[in-house]
PDB file of C-alpha atoms in Angstrom:
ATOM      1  CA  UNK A   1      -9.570 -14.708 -14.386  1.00  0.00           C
ATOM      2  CA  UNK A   2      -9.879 -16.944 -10.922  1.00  0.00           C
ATOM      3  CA  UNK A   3      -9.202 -14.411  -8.245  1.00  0.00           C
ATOM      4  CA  UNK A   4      -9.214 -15.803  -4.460  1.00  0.00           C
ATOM      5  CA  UNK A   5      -9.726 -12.870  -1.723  1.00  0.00           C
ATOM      6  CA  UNK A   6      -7.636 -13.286   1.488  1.00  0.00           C
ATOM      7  CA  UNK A   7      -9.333 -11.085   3.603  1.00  0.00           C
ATOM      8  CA  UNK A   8     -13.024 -10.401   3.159  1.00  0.00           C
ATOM      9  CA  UNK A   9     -13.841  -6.891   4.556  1.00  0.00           C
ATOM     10  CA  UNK A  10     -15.045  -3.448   3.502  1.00  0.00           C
ATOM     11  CA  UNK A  11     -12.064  -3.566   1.317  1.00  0.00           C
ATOM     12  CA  UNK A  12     -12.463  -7.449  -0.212  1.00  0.00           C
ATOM     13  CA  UNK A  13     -16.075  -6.854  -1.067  1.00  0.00           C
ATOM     14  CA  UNK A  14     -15.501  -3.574  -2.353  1.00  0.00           C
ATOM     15  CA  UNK A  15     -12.613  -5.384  -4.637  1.00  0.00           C
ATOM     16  CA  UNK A  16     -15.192  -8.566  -5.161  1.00  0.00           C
ATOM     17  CA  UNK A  17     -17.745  -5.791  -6.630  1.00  0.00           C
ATOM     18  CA  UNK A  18     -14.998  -4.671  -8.952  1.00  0.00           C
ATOM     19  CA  UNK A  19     -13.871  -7.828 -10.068  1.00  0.00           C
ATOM     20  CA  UNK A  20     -17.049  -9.127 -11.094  1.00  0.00           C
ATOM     21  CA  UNK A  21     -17.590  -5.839 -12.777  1.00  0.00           C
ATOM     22  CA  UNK A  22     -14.923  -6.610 -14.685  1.00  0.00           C
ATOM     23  CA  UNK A  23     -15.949 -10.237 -15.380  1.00  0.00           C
ATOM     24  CA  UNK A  24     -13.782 -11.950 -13.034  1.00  0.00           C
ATOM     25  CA  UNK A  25     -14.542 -15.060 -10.981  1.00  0.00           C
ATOM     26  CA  UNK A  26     -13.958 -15.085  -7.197  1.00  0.00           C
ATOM     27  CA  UNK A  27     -13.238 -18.639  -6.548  1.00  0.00           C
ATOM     28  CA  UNK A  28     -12.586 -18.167  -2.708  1.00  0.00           C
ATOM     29  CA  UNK A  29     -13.615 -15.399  -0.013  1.00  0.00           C
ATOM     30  CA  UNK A  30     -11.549 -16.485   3.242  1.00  0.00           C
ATOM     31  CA  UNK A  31     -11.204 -14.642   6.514  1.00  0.00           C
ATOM     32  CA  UNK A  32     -11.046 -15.553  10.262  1.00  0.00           C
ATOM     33  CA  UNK A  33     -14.462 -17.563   9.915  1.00  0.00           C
ATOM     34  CA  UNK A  34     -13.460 -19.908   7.354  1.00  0.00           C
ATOM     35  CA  UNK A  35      -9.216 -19.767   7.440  1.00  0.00           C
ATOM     36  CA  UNK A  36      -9.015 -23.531   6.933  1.00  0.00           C
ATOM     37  CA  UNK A  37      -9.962 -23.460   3.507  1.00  0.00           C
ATOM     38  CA  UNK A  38      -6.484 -21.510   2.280  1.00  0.00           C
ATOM     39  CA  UNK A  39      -5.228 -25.036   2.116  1.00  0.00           C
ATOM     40  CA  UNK A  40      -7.691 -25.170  -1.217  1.00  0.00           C
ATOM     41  CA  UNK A  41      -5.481 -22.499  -2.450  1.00  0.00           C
ATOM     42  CA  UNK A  42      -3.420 -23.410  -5.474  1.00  0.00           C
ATOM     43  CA  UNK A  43      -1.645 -22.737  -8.692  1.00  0.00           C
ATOM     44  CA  UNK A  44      -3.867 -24.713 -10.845  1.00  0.00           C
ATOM     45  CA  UNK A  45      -6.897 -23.174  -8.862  1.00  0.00           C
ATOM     46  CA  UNK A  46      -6.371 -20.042  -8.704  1.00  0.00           C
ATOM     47  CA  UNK A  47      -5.003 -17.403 -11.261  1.00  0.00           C
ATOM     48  CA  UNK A  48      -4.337 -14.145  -8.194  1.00  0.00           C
ATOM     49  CA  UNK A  49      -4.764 -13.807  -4.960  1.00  0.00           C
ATOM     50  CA  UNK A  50      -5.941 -10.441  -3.476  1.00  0.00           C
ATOM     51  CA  UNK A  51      -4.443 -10.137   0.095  1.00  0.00           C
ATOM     52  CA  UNK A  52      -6.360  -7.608   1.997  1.00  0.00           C
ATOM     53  CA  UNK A  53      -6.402  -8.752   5.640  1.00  0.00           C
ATOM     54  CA  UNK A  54      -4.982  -7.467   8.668  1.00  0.00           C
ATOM     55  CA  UNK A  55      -1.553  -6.811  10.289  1.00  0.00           C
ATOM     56  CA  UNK A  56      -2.142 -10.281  12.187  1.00  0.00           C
ATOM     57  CA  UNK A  57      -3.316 -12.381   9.619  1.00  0.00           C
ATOM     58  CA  UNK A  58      -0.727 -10.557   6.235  1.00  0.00           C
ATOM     59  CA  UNK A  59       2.330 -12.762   7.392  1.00  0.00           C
ATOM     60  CA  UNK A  60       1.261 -16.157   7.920  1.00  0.00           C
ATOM     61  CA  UNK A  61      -0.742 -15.602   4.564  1.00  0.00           C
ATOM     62  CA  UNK A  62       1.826 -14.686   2.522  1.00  0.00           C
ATOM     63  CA  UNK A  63       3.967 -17.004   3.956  1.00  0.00           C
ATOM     64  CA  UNK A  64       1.600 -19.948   3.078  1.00  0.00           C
ATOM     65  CA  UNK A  65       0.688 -18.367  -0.574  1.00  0.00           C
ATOM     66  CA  UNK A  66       4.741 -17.827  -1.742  1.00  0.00           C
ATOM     67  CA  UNK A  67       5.531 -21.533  -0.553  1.00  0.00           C
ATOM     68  CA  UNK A  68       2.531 -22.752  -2.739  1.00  0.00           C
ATOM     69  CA  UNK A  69       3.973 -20.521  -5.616  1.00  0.00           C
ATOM     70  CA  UNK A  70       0.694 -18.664  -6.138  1.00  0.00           C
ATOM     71  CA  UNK A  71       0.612 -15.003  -7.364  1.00  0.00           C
ATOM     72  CA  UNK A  72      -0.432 -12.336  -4.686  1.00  0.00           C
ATOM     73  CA  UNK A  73      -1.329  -8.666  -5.106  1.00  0.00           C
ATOM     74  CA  UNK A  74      -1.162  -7.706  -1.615  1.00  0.00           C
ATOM     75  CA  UNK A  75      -2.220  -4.357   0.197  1.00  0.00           C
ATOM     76  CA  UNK A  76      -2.325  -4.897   4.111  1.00  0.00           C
ATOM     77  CA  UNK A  77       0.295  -3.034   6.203  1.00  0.00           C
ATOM     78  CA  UNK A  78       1.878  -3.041   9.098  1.00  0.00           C
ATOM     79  CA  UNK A  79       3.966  -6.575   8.928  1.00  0.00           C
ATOM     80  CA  UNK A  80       6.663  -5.223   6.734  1.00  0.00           C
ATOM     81  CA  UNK A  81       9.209  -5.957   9.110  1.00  0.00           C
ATOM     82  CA  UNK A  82       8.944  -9.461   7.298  1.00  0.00           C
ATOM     83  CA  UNK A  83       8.807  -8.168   3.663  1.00  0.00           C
ATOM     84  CA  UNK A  84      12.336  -9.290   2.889  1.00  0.00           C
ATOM     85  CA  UNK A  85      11.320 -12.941   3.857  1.00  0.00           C
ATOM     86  CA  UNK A  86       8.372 -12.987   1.625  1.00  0.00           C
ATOM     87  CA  UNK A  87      10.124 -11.525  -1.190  1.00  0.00           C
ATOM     88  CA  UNK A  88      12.794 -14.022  -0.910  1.00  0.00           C
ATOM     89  CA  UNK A  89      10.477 -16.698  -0.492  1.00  0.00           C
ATOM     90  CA  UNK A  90       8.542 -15.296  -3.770  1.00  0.00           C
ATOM     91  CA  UNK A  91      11.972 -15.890  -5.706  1.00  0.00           C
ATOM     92  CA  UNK A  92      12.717 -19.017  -3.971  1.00  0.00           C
ATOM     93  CA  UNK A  93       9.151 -20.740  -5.507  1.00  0.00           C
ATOM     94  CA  UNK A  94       8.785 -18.719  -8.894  1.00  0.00           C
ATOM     95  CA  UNK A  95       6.370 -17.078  -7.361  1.00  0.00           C
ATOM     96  CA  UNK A  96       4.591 -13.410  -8.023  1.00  0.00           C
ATOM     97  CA  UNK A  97       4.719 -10.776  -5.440  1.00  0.00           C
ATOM     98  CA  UNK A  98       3.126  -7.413  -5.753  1.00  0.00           C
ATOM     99  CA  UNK A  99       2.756  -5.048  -2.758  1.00  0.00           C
ATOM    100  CA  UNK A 100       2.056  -1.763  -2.135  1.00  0.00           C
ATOM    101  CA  UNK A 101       0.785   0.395   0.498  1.00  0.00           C
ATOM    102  CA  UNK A 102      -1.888   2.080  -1.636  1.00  0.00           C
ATOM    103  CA  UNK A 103      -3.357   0.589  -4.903  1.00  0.00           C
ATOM    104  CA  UNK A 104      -5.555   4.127  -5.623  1.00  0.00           C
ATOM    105  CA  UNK A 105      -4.008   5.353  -9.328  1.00  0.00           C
ATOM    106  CA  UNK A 106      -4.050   8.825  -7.683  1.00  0.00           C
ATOM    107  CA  UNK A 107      -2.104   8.343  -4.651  1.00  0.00           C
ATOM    108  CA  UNK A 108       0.645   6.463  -6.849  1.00  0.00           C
ATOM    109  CA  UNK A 109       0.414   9.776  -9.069  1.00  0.00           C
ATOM    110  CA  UNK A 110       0.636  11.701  -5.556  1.00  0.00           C
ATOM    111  CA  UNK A 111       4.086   9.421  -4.489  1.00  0.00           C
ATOM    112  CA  UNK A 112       5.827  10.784  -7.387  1.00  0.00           C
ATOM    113  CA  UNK A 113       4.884  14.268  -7.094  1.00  0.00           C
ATOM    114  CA  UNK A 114       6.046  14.393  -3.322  1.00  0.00           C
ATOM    115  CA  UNK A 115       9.305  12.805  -4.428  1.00  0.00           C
ATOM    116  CA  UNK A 116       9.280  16.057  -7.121  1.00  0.00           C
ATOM    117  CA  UNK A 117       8.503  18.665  -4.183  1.00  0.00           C
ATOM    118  CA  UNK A 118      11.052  16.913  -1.760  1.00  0.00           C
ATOM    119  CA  UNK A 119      14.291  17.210  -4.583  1.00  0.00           C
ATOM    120  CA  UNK A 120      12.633  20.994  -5.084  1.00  0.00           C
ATOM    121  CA  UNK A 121      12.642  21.548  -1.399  1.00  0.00           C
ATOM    122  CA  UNK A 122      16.158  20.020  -0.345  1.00  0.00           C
ATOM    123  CA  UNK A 123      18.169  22.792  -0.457  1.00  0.00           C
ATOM    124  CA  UNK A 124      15.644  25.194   1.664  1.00  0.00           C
ATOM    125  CA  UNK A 125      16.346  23.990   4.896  1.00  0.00           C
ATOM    126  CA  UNK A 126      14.567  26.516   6.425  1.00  0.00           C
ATOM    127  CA  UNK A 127      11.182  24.885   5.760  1.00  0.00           C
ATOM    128  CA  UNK A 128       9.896  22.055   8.313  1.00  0.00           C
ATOM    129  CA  UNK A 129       8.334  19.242   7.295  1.00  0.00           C
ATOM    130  CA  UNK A 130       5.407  17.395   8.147  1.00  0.00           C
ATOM    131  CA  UNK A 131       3.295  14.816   7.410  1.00  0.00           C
ATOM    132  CA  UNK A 132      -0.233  13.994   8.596  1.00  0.00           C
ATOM    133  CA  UNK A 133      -2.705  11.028   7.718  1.00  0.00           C
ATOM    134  CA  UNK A 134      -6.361  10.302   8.739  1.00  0.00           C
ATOM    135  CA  UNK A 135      -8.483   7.142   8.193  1.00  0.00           C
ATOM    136  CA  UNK A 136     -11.350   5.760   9.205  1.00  0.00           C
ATOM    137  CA  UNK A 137     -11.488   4.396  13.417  1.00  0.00           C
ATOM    138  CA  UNK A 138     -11.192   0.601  12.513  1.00  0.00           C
ATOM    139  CA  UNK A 139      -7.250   1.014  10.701  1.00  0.00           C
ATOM    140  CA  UNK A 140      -5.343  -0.804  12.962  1.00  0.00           C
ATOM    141  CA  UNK A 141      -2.125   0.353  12.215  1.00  0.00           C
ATOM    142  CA  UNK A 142      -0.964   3.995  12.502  1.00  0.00           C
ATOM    143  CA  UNK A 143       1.243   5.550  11.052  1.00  0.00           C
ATOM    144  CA  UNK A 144      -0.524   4.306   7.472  1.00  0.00           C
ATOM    145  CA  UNK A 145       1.160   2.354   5.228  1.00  0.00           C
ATOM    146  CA  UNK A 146       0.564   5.392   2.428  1.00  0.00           C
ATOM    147  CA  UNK A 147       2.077   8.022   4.964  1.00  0.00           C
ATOM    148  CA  UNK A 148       5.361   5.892   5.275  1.00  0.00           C
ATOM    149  CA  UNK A 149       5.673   5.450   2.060  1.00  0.00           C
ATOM    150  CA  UNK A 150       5.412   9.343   1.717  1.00  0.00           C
ATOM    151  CA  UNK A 151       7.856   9.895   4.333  1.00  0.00           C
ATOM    152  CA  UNK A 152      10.565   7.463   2.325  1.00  0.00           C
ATOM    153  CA  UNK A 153       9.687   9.761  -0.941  1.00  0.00           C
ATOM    154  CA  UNK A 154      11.350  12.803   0.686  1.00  0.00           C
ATOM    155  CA  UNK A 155      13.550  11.034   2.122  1.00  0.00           C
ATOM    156  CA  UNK A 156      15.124   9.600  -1.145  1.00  0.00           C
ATOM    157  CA  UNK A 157      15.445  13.424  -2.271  1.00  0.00           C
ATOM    158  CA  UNK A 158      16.373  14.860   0.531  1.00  0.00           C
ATOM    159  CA  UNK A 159      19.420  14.229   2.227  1.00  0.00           C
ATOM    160  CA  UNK A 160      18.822  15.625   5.421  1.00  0.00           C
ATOM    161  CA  UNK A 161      16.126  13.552   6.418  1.00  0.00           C
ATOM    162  CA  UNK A 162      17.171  10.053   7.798  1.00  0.00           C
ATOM    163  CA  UNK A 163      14.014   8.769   9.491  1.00  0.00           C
ATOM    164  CA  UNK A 164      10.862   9.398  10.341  1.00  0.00           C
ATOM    165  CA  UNK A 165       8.887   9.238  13.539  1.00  0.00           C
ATOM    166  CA  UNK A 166       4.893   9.048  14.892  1.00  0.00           C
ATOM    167  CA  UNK A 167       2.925  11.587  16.722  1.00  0.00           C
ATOM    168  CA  UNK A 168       5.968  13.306  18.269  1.00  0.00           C
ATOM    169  CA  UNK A 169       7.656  16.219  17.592  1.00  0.00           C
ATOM    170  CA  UNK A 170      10.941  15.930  14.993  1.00  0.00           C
ATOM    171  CA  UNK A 171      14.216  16.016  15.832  1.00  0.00           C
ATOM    172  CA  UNK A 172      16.092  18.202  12.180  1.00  0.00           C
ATOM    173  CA  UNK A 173      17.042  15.080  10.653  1.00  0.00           C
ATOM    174  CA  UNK A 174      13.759  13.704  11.095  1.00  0.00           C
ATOM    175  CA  UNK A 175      10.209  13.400   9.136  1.00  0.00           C
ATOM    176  CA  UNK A 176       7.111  13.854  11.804  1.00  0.00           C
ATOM    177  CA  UNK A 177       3.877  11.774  11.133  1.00  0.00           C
ATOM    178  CA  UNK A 178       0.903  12.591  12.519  1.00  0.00           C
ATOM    179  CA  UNK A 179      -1.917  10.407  12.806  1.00  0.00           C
ATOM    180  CA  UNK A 180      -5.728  10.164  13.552  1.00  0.00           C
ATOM    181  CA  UNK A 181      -8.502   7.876  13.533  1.00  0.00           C
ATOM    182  CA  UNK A 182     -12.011   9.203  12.888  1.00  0.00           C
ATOM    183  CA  UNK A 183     -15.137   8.219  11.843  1.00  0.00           C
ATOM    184  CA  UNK A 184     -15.689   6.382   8.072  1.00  0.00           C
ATOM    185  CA  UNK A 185     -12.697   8.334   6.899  1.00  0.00           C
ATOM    186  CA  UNK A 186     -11.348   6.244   3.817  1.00  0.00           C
ATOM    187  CA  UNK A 187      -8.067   8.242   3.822  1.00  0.00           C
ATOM    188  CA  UNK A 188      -6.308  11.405   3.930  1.00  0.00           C
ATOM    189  CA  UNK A 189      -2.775  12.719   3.382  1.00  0.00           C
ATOM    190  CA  UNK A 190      -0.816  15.858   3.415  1.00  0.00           C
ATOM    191  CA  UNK A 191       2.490  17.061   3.498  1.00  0.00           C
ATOM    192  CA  UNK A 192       3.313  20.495   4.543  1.00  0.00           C
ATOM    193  CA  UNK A 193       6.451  22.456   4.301  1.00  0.00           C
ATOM    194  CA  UNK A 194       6.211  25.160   6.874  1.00  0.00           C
ATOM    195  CA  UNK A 195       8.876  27.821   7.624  1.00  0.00           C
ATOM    196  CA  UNK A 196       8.322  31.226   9.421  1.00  0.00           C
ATOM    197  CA  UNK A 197       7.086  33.476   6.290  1.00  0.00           C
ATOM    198  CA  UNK A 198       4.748  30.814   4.447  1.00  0.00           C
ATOM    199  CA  UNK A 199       3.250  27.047   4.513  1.00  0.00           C
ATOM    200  CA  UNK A 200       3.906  25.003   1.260  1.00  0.00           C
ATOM    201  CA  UNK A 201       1.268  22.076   1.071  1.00  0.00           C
ATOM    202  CA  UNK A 202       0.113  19.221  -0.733  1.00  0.00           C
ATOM    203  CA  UNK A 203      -2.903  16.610   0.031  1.00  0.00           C
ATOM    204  CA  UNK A 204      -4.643  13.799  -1.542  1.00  0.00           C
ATOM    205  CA  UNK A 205      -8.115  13.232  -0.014  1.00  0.00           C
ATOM    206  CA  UNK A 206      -9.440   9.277  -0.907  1.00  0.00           C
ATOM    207  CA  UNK A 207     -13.669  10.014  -1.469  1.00  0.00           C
ATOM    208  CA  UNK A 208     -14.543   6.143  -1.316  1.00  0.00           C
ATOM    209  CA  UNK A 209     -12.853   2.756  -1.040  1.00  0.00           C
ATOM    210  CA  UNK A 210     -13.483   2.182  -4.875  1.00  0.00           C
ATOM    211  CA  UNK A 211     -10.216   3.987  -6.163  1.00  0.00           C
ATOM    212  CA  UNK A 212      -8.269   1.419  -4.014  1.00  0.00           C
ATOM    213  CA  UNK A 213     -10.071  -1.637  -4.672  1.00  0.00           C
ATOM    214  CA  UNK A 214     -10.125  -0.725  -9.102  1.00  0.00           C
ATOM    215  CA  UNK A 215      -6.414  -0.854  -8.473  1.00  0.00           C
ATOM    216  CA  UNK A 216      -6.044  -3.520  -7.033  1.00  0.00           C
ATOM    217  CA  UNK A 217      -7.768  -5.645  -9.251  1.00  0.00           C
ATOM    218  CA  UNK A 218      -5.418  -3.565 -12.432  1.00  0.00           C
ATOM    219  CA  UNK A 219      -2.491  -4.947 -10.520  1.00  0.00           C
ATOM    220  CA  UNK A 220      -3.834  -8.694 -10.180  1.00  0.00           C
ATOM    221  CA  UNK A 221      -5.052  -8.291 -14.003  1.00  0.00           C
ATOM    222  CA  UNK A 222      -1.810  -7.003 -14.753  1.00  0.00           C
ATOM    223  CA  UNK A 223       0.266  -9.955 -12.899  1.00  0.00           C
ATOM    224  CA  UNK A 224      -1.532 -13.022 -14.296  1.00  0.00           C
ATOM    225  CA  UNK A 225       0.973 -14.076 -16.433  1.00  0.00           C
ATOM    226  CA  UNK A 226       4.475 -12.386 -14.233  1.00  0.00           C
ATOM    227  CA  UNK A 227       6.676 -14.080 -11.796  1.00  0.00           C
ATOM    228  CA  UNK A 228       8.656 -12.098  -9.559  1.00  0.00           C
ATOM    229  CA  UNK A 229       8.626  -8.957  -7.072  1.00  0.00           C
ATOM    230  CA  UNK A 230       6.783  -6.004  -8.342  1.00  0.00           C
ATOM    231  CA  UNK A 231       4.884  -2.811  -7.045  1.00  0.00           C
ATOM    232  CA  UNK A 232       2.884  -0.204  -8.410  1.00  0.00           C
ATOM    233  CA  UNK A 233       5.829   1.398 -10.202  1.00  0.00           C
ATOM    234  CA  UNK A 234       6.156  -0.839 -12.274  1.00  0.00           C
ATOM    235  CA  UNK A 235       2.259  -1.336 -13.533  1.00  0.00           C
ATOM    236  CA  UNK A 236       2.222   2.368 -13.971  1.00  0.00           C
ATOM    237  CA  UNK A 237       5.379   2.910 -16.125  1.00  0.00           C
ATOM    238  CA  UNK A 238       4.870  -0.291 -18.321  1.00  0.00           C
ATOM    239  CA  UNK A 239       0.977   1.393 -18.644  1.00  0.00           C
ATOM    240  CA  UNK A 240       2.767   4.876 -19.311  1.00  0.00           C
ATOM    241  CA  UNK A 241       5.333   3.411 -22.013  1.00  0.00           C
TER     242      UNK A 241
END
């Protein structure tokens, strides 16, 4: 398969290594140094594109990839104010669209266990909840991508909670998310139910970079041949059934 990397950091070389491993081709490595030559970028050039960028740079290149019809596995957060414009644009062009905030097979396993605890824990109201995430000092955005999605898990099964907020203290109808940036931390998430008698928690703790970057390169193998709006979800049942 011809795989083009938009974005060419820890994370793009770390899903370069994996692809090759795999016996993939990367036809194009493009950042901020050489951004000209996404205009290369095409259907008949390219099979998937693997968008791991930046907040700054996710827009403009998924923008630019649904208008050319191309198929995009994407993973870069924090510009998903603009996800129902790309998505649109994806249908609009027959193009392929698959996002998600984490592509490590265990964290997608940990999404639907959290969505299990949450529906468990809805009708004990006496139990706060929490969220925290670390990463590693050079994640732009905060709250993570992986603790949002967390935070819309519970509240899907639990009616109580309406929204979520960052590094402040929760009002009862809200989810608190607390972040931190330190040193080479690839990623860590917990969520704790705490109420005066006990503490209820769960936590996935990311090792390396390599769980995220194998999955991403499952989803791109997996959407070669799709058009449409996918995530995760879907890779993972179709794998399950």
């Amino acid at each position: 398969m011809k795989i083009a990397l938009l974005g060419y950091g820890k994370m793009g070389k770390a899903i370069e290594a994996i692809a090759v491993q795999r016996g993939h081709e990367i036809v194009a490595k493009i950042d901020l140094n050489n951004a000209a030559e996404r205009e290369n970028l095409s259907p008949e050039s390219v099979d998937v594109v693997i968008e791991f960028s930046s907040p700054h740079s996710a827009y403009d290149n998924l923008k630019f990839c649904m208008q050319k019809g191309l198929k995009v596995v994407c993973g870069t957060t924090g510009w998903l104010d603009k996800r129902t414009e790309i998505e649109g644009l994806a249908t609009e062009n027959q193009a392929a669209f698959f996002y998600a905030s984490n592509y490590s097979i265990g964290v997608n396993l940990f999404f639907q266990l959290n969505k299990i605890l949450a529906r468990i824990m809805a009708p004990h109201q006496q139990y706060e909840i929490f969220t925290s995430e670390i990463h590693h000092t050079e994640k732009l955005d905060a709250p993570s991508g992986t603790a949002i999605t967390l935070a819309e898990g519970i509240m899907e099964n639990n009616p109580a909670k309406t929204s979520w907020v960052s590094n402040e203290i929760p009002k009862a109808s809200e989810i608190g998310i607390w972040s931190s940036r330190e040193g080479k931390v690839p990623g860590t998430h917990a969520i704790k139910y705490i109420s005066e008698v006990d503490e209820i928690e769960i936590k996935h703790t990311a090792y390396s970079r390599t769980g995220f970057a194998f999955g991403a390169v499952l989803a791109a193998e997996w959407l070669r041949d799709k058009t449409g709006i996918f995530g995760m979800e879907d890779l993972l049942n179709e794998k399950a059934s």
